[in-house]
């Protein structure tokens, strides 16, 4: 191991090993990737030093992708009570031909008649999570009715914006059951899956109707409006999409950053970035100020109007313009304009706050060793020479 790797902490060594293994696998050198990752895992003194659950799950999936699914399953089996590792175990079980064993492990963690009444009710793998994973295994085994029955025992089957029961109904073309479920599911995730299925079948008007109805009934009406606008845009109905989002954004108290971002993106996608900037100007005038959460939305719009340097200077003048997150937005502007060296210079001033982004740009420039050194938290790479003056003090900007 080199001196720089010895100086790096466990997290740095793990990140460097994972990044290198990922590149090797991407280049078709899977055996070398596995060998490198295995060496790192064997060299650590504790579970924490490996990088914890995410690193172990990543290693197991690497093994499975390279013909070692049995080993991956055995590696994860003792950690079934960790949610992320249980999910990884289910992912590798199929390739190992061990779905029955996985199902038994999960079933043992679902007490009969038990229902958690708080997030801290159960230790280990919570029963409602085990139910979702077991339903996944049953569906893979063509035991769809059992999967449906399992999921129907849960009050909510949504996770990370998707509803597992709705997705199951859609995959098996059980549209009537999906419609009935969408009528009662309060988050609107089932309605979205129904609309997606109708769109896939060519029934765009039916999908529009679903979203409009969901917007009236869902406890997250903004989500339904956004999905409706995106549906309209996919079918080149940009004026209608913008009308939907303007009505939402201009409603009292509704001009949240994520909603405004969707509206401005629609304007930009239609080739109307200046109209989006005008709308932002009007909003700023009404409010009398422009917080960073809305300000950053201006930057790609200005770039689309050929005003990259002005956007950089405007960012500098903003009260939060010298923060690391502002630097990341500036770097994105510069990189998208073909000025990656300048983006690197901006981010280097804030390292290690933007380490991953900076490493990505270094790789784009062919500076692989510098990127790996950065991920190892060793001495920073030498600064690049700017191609333009980034923070001018005098006009013209």
Short mmCIF file of C-alpha atoms in Angstrom, two decimals:
data_model
loop_
_atom_site.label_atom_id
_atom_site.label_comp_id
_atom_site.label_asym_id
_atom_site.label_seq_id
_atom_site.Cartn_x
_atom_site.Cartn_y
_atom_site.Cartn_z
CA UNK A 1 0.00 0.00 0.00
CA UNK A 2 1.37 3.43 -0.90
CA UNK A 3 2.12 6.19 1.56
CA UNK A 4 -0.93 8.21 0.48
CA UNK A 5 -3.24 5.25 1.05
CA UNK A 6 -1.75 4.69 4.51
CA UNK A 7 -2.43 8.30 5.44
CA UNK A 8 -6.07 8.03 4.36
CA UNK A 9 -8.65 7.12 6.96
CA UNK A 10 -10.83 3.98 6.72
CA UNK A 11 -13.63 5.86 4.96
CA UNK A 12 -11.17 7.28 2.44
CA UNK A 13 -9.60 3.90 1.73
CA UNK A 14 -13.03 2.35 1.33
CA UNK A 15 -14.19 5.06 -1.07
CA UNK A 16 -11.01 4.74 -3.13
CA UNK A 17 -11.29 0.95 -3.27
CA UNK A 18 -14.96 1.14 -4.28
CA UNK A 19 -14.25 3.76 -6.95
CA UNK A 20 -11.38 1.75 -8.41
CA UNK A 21 -13.37 -1.52 -8.34
CA UNK A 22 -16.24 0.24 -10.07
CA UNK A 23 -13.95 1.44 -12.85
CA UNK A 24 -12.43 -2.02 -13.29
CA UNK A 25 -15.85 -3.63 -13.58
CA UNK A 26 -16.98 -0.95 -16.01
CA UNK A 27 -13.95 -1.77 -18.16
CA UNK A 28 -14.91 -5.47 -18.25
CA UNK A 29 -12.33 -6.54 -15.66
CA UNK A 30 -14.76 -8.02 -13.16
CA UNK A 31 -12.34 -10.55 -11.64
CA UNK A 32 -9.85 -7.80 -10.83
CA UNK A 33 -12.65 -5.68 -9.34
CA UNK A 34 -13.70 -8.55 -7.07
CA UNK A 35 -10.09 -9.23 -6.05
CA UNK A 36 -9.49 -5.58 -5.17
CA UNK A 37 -12.73 -5.29 -3.17
CA UNK A 38 -12.04 -8.60 -1.41
CA UNK A 39 -8.57 -7.42 -0.40
CA UNK A 40 -10.01 -4.23 1.06
CA UNK A 41 -12.70 -6.09 3.01
CA UNK A 42 -10.10 -8.55 4.36
CA UNK A 43 -7.71 -5.77 5.41
CA UNK A 44 -10.21 -3.95 7.63
CA UNK A 45 -10.27 -4.60 11.34
CA UNK A 46 -13.97 -3.97 11.94
CA UNK A 47 -17.35 -3.85 10.27
CA UNK A 48 -17.32 -0.05 10.58
CA UNK A 49 -13.99 0.19 8.76
CA UNK A 50 -15.39 -1.62 5.72
CA UNK A 51 -17.83 1.26 5.32
CA UNK A 52 -20.68 -0.42 7.19
CA UNK A 53 -23.86 -1.75 5.63
CA UNK A 54 -23.74 0.13 2.31
CA UNK A 55 -20.19 -1.06 1.59
CA UNK A 56 -21.01 -4.66 2.49
CA UNK A 57 -24.14 -4.58 0.32
CA UNK A 58 -22.15 -3.11 -2.57
CA UNK A 59 -19.49 -5.82 -2.22
CA UNK A 60 -22.11 -8.57 -2.16
CA UNK A 61 -23.79 -7.24 -5.29
CA UNK A 62 -20.38 -7.04 -6.98
CA UNK A 63 -19.83 -10.71 -6.14
CA UNK A 64 -23.27 -11.66 -7.49
CA UNK A 65 -22.77 -9.76 -10.74
CA UNK A 66 -19.56 -11.69 -11.31
CA UNK A 67 -20.82 -15.24 -10.83
CA UNK A 68 -20.43 -15.49 -7.06
CA UNK A 69 -24.05 -15.16 -5.93
CA UNK A 70 -23.78 -18.07 -3.46
CA UNK A 71 -20.87 -16.41 -1.69
CA UNK A 72 -22.76 -13.11 -1.66
CA UNK A 73 -25.80 -14.76 -0.07
CA UNK A 74 -23.68 -16.41 2.64
CA UNK A 75 -21.93 -13.12 3.32
CA UNK A 76 -25.23 -11.28 3.89
CA UNK A 77 -27.19 -13.99 5.67
CA UNK A 78 -25.92 -13.14 9.19
CA UNK A 79 -26.99 -9.51 8.67
CA UNK A 80 -30.64 -10.17 7.79
CA UNK A 81 -31.80 -7.82 10.57
CA UNK A 82 -30.22 -4.82 8.82
CA UNK A 83 -32.74 -3.40 6.34
CA UNK A 84 -30.24 -2.42 3.64
CA UNK A 85 -28.43 -5.74 3.85
CA UNK A 86 -31.69 -7.70 3.89
CA UNK A 87 -32.64 -5.90 0.67
CA UNK A 88 -29.27 -6.83 -0.84
CA UNK A 89 -29.74 -10.43 0.27
CA UNK A 90 -33.07 -10.59 -1.56
CA UNK A 91 -31.43 -9.12 -4.64
CA UNK A 92 -28.72 -11.80 -4.77
CA UNK A 93 -30.91 -14.72 -3.65
CA UNK A 94 -32.44 -15.28 -7.08
CA UNK A 95 -29.08 -15.64 -8.81
CA UNK A 96 -27.99 -18.05 -6.09
CA UNK A 97 -31.15 -20.13 -6.48
CA UNK A 98 -31.94 -19.61 -2.81
CA UNK A 99 -35.29 -17.84 -2.85
CA UNK A 100 -36.86 -20.46 -0.55
CA UNK A 101 -34.16 -19.95 2.05
CA UNK A 102 -34.55 -16.18 1.83
CA UNK A 103 -38.32 -16.49 2.19
CA UNK A 104 -37.92 -18.59 5.33
CA UNK A 105 -35.55 -16.07 6.88
CA UNK A 106 -38.03 -13.25 6.23
CA UNK A 107 -41.12 -15.19 7.35
CA UNK A 108 -39.44 -15.82 10.70
CA UNK A 109 -39.33 -12.07 11.23
CA UNK A 110 -43.07 -11.48 10.77
CA UNK A 111 -44.85 -12.20 14.08
CA UNK A 112 -48.41 -13.43 13.62
CA UNK A 113 -50.93 -10.68 14.23
CA UNK A 114 -48.30 -8.12 15.22
CA UNK A 115 -48.57 -4.48 14.14
CA UNK A 116 -45.98 -1.83 15.07
CA UNK A 117 -47.52 1.24 16.71
CA UNK A 118 -44.38 3.40 16.47
CA UNK A 119 -41.16 3.57 14.42
CA UNK A 120 -39.23 2.28 17.45
CA UNK A 121 -41.50 -0.67 18.18
CA UNK A 122 -39.31 -3.49 16.84
CA UNK A 123 -35.60 -4.02 16.84
CA UNK A 124 -33.83 -5.39 13.82
CA UNK A 125 -35.76 -5.87 10.59
CA UNK A 126 -39.21 -4.40 11.22
CA UNK A 127 -42.09 -6.69 10.28
CA UNK A 128 -43.58 -4.27 7.74
CA UNK A 129 -40.24 -4.18 5.88
CA UNK A 130 -39.92 -7.95 6.05
CA UNK A 131 -43.41 -8.23 4.54
CA UNK A 132 -42.41 -6.11 1.59
CA UNK A 133 -39.27 -8.14 0.93
CA UNK A 134 -41.10 -11.46 1.32
CA UNK A 135 -43.76 -10.28 -1.13
CA UNK A 136 -40.96 -9.55 -3.63
CA UNK A 137 -39.66 -13.11 -3.27
CA UNK A 138 -43.15 -14.64 -3.58
CA UNK A 139 -43.82 -12.66 -6.76
CA UNK A 140 -40.55 -13.96 -8.23
CA UNK A 141 -41.74 -17.47 -7.38
CA UNK A 142 -45.04 -16.85 -9.26
CA UNK A 143 -46.92 -16.88 -5.95
CA UNK A 144 -48.65 -13.62 -6.80
CA UNK A 145 -51.79 -14.18 -4.70
CA UNK A 146 -49.66 -14.74 -1.63
CA UNK A 147 -47.72 -11.56 -2.38
CA UNK A 148 -50.97 -9.59 -2.72
CA UNK A 149 -52.31 -11.05 0.52
CA UNK A 150 -49.12 -10.17 2.36
CA UNK A 151 -49.06 -6.58 1.14
CA UNK A 152 -52.75 -6.16 1.94
CA UNK A 153 -51.93 -6.67 5.63
CA UNK A 154 -49.94 -3.42 5.68
CA UNK A 155 -51.59 -0.06 6.24
CA UNK A 156 -49.13 1.58 3.82
CA UNK A 157 -47.13 -0.12 1.10
CA UNK A 158 -45.28 2.95 -0.15
CA UNK A 159 -41.53 3.41 0.10
CA UNK A 160 -39.37 6.06 -1.56
CA UNK A 161 -42.26 7.38 -3.63
CA UNK A 162 -43.38 4.01 -5.02
CA UNK A 163 -46.22 1.80 -3.86
CA UNK A 164 -45.31 -1.88 -3.92
CA UNK A 165 -48.86 -3.20 -4.11
CA UNK A 166 -49.73 -0.81 -6.95
CA UNK A 167 -46.60 -1.83 -8.85
CA UNK A 168 -47.49 -5.50 -8.41
CA UNK A 169 -51.01 -4.96 -9.76
CA UNK A 170 -49.57 -3.07 -12.75
CA UNK A 171 -46.95 -5.71 -13.58
CA UNK A 172 -49.67 -8.36 -13.72
CA UNK A 173 -52.19 -6.20 -15.64
CA UNK A 174 -54.70 -6.31 -12.78
CA UNK A 175 -56.02 -2.90 -13.73
CA UNK A 176 -59.42 -3.15 -12.02
CA UNK A 177 -57.76 -3.92 -8.69
CA UNK A 178 -55.30 -1.12 -9.30
CA UNK A 179 -58.16 1.32 -9.96
CA UNK A 180 -59.89 0.31 -6.75
CA UNK A 181 -56.69 0.61 -4.78
CA UNK A 182 -55.90 4.03 -6.29
CA UNK A 183 -59.27 5.29 -5.08
CA UNK A 184 -58.30 4.62 -1.44
CA UNK A 185 -54.50 5.04 -1.31
CA UNK A 186 -54.05 8.54 0.22
CA UNK A 187 -50.54 9.43 -0.93
CA UNK A 188 -51.37 9.32 -4.64
CA UNK A 189 -48.65 6.78 -5.49
CA UNK A 190 -51.16 4.18 -6.67
CA UNK A 191 -52.89 6.80 -8.83
CA UNK A 192 -49.56 7.64 -10.43
CA UNK A 193 -48.91 3.97 -11.21
CA UNK A 194 -52.38 3.68 -12.73
CA UNK A 195 -51.75 6.76 -14.87
CA UNK A 196 -48.38 5.36 -15.96
CA UNK A 197 -50.02 2.09 -16.98
CA UNK A 198 -52.73 3.88 -18.96
CA UNK A 199 -50.10 6.01 -20.71
CA UNK A 200 -48.11 2.88 -21.58
CA UNK A 201 -51.27 1.50 -23.18
CA UNK A 202 -51.77 4.67 -25.21
CA UNK A 203 -54.69 6.00 -23.16
CA UNK A 204 -53.25 9.46 -22.51
CA UNK A 205 -56.64 11.08 -21.86
CA UNK A 206 -57.38 8.38 -19.28
CA UNK A 207 -54.07 9.09 -17.56
CA UNK A 208 -54.82 12.82 -17.51
CA UNK A 209 -58.18 12.12 -15.87
CA UNK A 210 -56.53 9.98 -13.20
CA UNK A 211 -54.10 12.76 -12.30
CA UNK A 212 -56.83 15.40 -12.19
CA UNK A 213 -58.92 13.24 -9.86
CA UNK A 214 -55.89 12.44 -7.70
CA UNK A 215 -55.16 16.14 -7.38
CA UNK A 216 -58.54 16.61 -5.75
CA UNK A 217 -58.32 13.61 -3.40
CA UNK A 218 -54.64 13.11 -2.52
CA UNK A 219 -53.11 14.61 0.59
CA UNK A 220 -50.20 15.60 -1.69
CA UNK A 221 -51.99 17.53 -4.41
CA UNK A 222 -48.84 19.20 -5.65
CA UNK A 223 -47.37 15.83 -6.59
CA UNK A 224 -50.36 15.01 -8.79
CA UNK A 225 -50.12 18.39 -10.54
CA UNK A 226 -46.41 17.90 -11.23
CA UNK A 227 -46.97 14.42 -12.63
CA UNK A 228 -49.81 15.73 -14.78
CA UNK A 229 -47.62 18.54 -16.15
CA UNK A 230 -44.83 16.11 -16.98
CA UNK A 231 -47.30 13.81 -18.73
CA UNK A 232 -48.58 16.70 -20.83
CA UNK A 233 -45.03 17.75 -21.70
CA UNK A 234 -44.11 14.21 -22.79
CA UNK A 235 -46.89 14.50 -25.35
CA UNK A 236 -45.78 17.95 -26.55
CA UNK A 237 -48.59 19.78 -24.79
CA UNK A 238 -46.22 22.28 -23.20
CA UNK A 239 -48.69 25.14 -23.03
CA UNK A 240 -51.12 22.98 -21.07
CA UNK A 241 -48.30 21.72 -18.83
CA UNK A 242 -47.14 25.25 -18.07
CA UNK A 243 -50.71 26.32 -17.34
CA UNK A 244 -51.04 23.50 -14.80
CA UNK A 245 -47.80 24.44 -13.06
CA UNK A 246 -48.44 28.19 -13.11
CA UNK A 247 -51.83 27.64 -11.48
CA UNK A 248 -50.12 25.59 -8.78
CA UNK A 249 -47.13 27.92 -8.28
CA UNK A 250 -49.29 31.05 -8.15
CA UNK A 251 -51.73 29.67 -5.60
CA UNK A 252 -51.31 31.23 -2.14
CA UNK A 253 -48.34 29.71 -0.34
CA UNK A 254 -47.56 27.25 -3.15
CA UNK A 255 -44.45 28.76 -4.73
CA UNK A 256 -42.13 26.21 -3.16
CA UNK A 257 -38.75 25.68 -4.74
CA UNK A 258 -39.46 22.21 -6.17
CA UNK A 259 -42.68 23.45 -7.77
CA UNK A 260 -41.04 26.55 -9.22
CA UNK A 261 -38.18 24.40 -10.53
CA UNK A 262 -40.61 22.20 -12.47
CA UNK A 263 -42.36 25.24 -13.94
CA UNK A 264 -39.10 26.86 -15.03
CA UNK A 265 -37.79 23.59 -16.46
CA UNK A 266 -40.92 23.31 -18.60
CA UNK A 267 -40.34 26.83 -19.92
CA UNK A 268 -36.72 25.96 -20.68
CA UNK A 269 -37.59 22.67 -22.38
CA UNK A 270 -39.98 24.57 -24.64
CA UNK A 271 -37.15 26.95 -25.56
CA UNK A 272 -38.49 29.81 -23.44
CA UNK A 273 -35.86 30.37 -20.71
CA UNK A 274 -36.40 34.15 -20.80
CA UNK A 275 -40.10 33.66 -20.00
CA UNK A 276 -39.07 31.64 -16.97
CA UNK A 277 -36.71 34.40 -15.85
CA UNK A 278 -39.49 36.96 -16.26
CA UNK A 279 -41.77 34.83 -14.09
CA UNK A 280 -39.03 34.61 -11.44
CA UNK A 281 -38.57 38.38 -11.58
CA UNK A 282 -42.28 38.87 -10.95
CA UNK A 283 -42.19 36.45 -8.01
CA UNK A 284 -39.18 38.24 -6.54
CA UNK A 285 -40.93 41.60 -6.91
CA UNK A 286 -44.01 40.30 -5.09
CA UNK A 287 -41.94 38.87 -2.24
CA UNK A 288 -39.38 41.64 -2.06
CA UNK A 289 -36.50 39.15 -1.87
CA UNK A 290 -35.23 35.92 -3.39
CA UNK A 291 -33.94 33.18 -1.10
CA UNK A 292 -31.22 30.84 -2.35
CA UNK A 293 -33.76 28.02 -2.76
CA UNK A 294 -35.35 30.02 -5.60
CA UNK A 295 -32.29 31.96 -6.73
CA UNK A 296 -30.35 28.93 -7.96
CA UNK A 297 -33.18 28.09 -10.39
CA UNK A 298 -32.18 31.24 -12.32
CA UNK A 299 -28.69 30.04 -13.09
CA UNK A 300 -29.30 27.38 -15.79
CA UNK A 301 -31.92 29.66 -17.33
CA UNK A 302 -29.38 32.45 -17.65
CA UNK A 303 -26.90 29.99 -19.13
CA UNK A 304 -29.52 28.93 -21.68
CA UNK A 305 -29.73 32.60 -22.67
CA UNK A 306 -25.94 32.72 -23.18
CA UNK A 307 -25.30 34.61 -19.93
CA UNK A 308 -22.98 32.21 -18.10
CA UNK A 309 -20.50 34.84 -16.89
CA UNK A 310 -23.33 37.08 -15.72
CA UNK A 311 -24.83 34.14 -13.82
CA UNK A 312 -21.47 33.52 -12.13
CA UNK A 313 -21.17 37.16 -11.11
CA UNK A 314 -24.78 37.29 -9.90
CA UNK A 315 -24.11 34.25 -7.74
CA UNK A 316 -21.07 35.92 -6.24
CA UNK A 317 -23.22 38.90 -5.23
CA UNK A 318 -25.86 36.76 -3.54
CA UNK A 319 -25.69 36.61 0.30
CA UNK A 320 -25.08 32.86 0.07
CA UNK A 321 -22.89 33.10 -3.00
CA UNK A 322 -19.67 32.16 -1.22
CA UNK A 323 -20.96 28.88 0.21
CA UNK A 324 -19.89 25.43 -0.93
CA UNK A 325 -23.34 24.65 -2.33
CA UNK A 326 -23.27 27.85 -4.39
CA UNK A 327 -19.85 26.83 -5.70
CA UNK A 328 -21.32 23.53 -6.88
CA UNK A 329 -23.97 25.34 -8.92
CA UNK A 330 -21.35 27.63 -10.43
CA UNK A 331 -19.18 24.64 -11.28
CA UNK A 332 -22.10 22.98 -13.04
CA UNK A 333 -22.67 26.11 -15.13
CA UNK A 334 -19.03 26.23 -16.14
CA UNK A 335 -18.74 22.51 -16.88
CA UNK A 336 -21.89 22.55 -19.00
CA UNK A 337 -20.35 25.43 -20.95
CA UNK A 338 -17.29 23.30 -21.70
CA UNK A 339 -15.14 25.00 -19.04
CA UNK A 340 -14.41 22.00 -16.84
CA UNK A 341 -10.97 23.28 -15.80
CA UNK A 342 -12.64 26.41 -14.44
CA UNK A 343 -15.24 24.29 -12.64
CA UNK A 344 -12.42 22.41 -10.92
CA UNK A 345 -10.82 25.67 -9.77
CA UNK A 346 -14.09 26.83 -8.22
CA UNK A 347 -14.63 23.57 -6.34
CA UNK A 348 -11.04 23.26 -5.12
CA UNK A 349 -11.60 26.37 -3.02
CA UNK A 350 -14.23 24.48 -1.01
CA UNK A 351 -12.73 20.98 -0.78
CA UNK A 352 -13.53 18.66 0.84
CA UNK A 353 -17.16 19.90 0.88
CA UNK A 354 -17.75 18.96 -2.77
CA UNK A 355 -15.39 16.00 -2.98
CA UNK A 356 -17.52 13.68 -5.12
CA UNK A 357 -18.40 16.36 -7.68
CA UNK A 358 -14.82 17.58 -7.88
CA UNK A 359 -13.54 14.03 -8.34
CA UNK A 360 -16.00 13.53 -11.19
CA UNK A 361 -14.74 16.61 -13.01
CA UNK A 362 -11.12 15.52 -12.47
CA UNK A 363 -11.95 12.17 -14.06
CA UNK A 364 -13.58 14.01 -16.98
CA UNK A 365 -10.26 15.81 -17.45
CA UNK A 366 -8.33 12.53 -17.37
CA UNK A 367 -6.81 13.27 -13.95
CA UNK A 368 -7.65 9.83 -12.50
CA UNK A 369 -4.84 9.78 -9.94
CA UNK A 370 -5.82 13.19 -8.61
CA UNK A 371 -9.44 12.07 -8.32
CA UNK A 372 -8.49 8.93 -6.35
CA UNK A 373 -6.17 10.96 -4.11
CA UNK A 374 -9.04 13.32 -3.39
CA UNK A 375 -11.38 10.43 -2.52
CA UNK A 376 -8.71 9.09 -0.17
CA UNK A 377 -8.69 12.45 1.67
CA UNK A 378 -4.99 12.90 1.06
CA UNK A 379 -3.21 16.05 -0.06
CA UNK A 380 -5.38 17.98 -2.54
CA UNK A 381 -4.41 17.87 -6.21
CA UNK A 382 -2.42 20.83 -7.53
CA UNK A 383 -4.66 23.68 -8.70
CA UNK A 384 -5.34 23.94 -12.39
CA UNK A 385 -4.60 27.07 -14.36
CA UNK A 386 -7.83 29.00 -15.09
CA UNK A 387 -8.70 29.59 -18.71
CA UNK A 388 -10.73 32.68 -17.81
CA UNK A 389 -10.96 35.08 -14.92
CA UNK A 390 -13.70 33.59 -12.74
CA UNK A 391 -14.45 36.26 -10.18
CA UNK A 392 -13.81 39.64 -11.83
CA UNK A 393 -13.79 42.69 -9.62
CA UNK A 394 -14.44 45.18 -12.37
CA UNK A 395 -16.87 45.26 -15.28
CA UNK A 396 -17.33 44.01 -17.92
CA UNK A 397 -18.26 40.69 -16.35
#
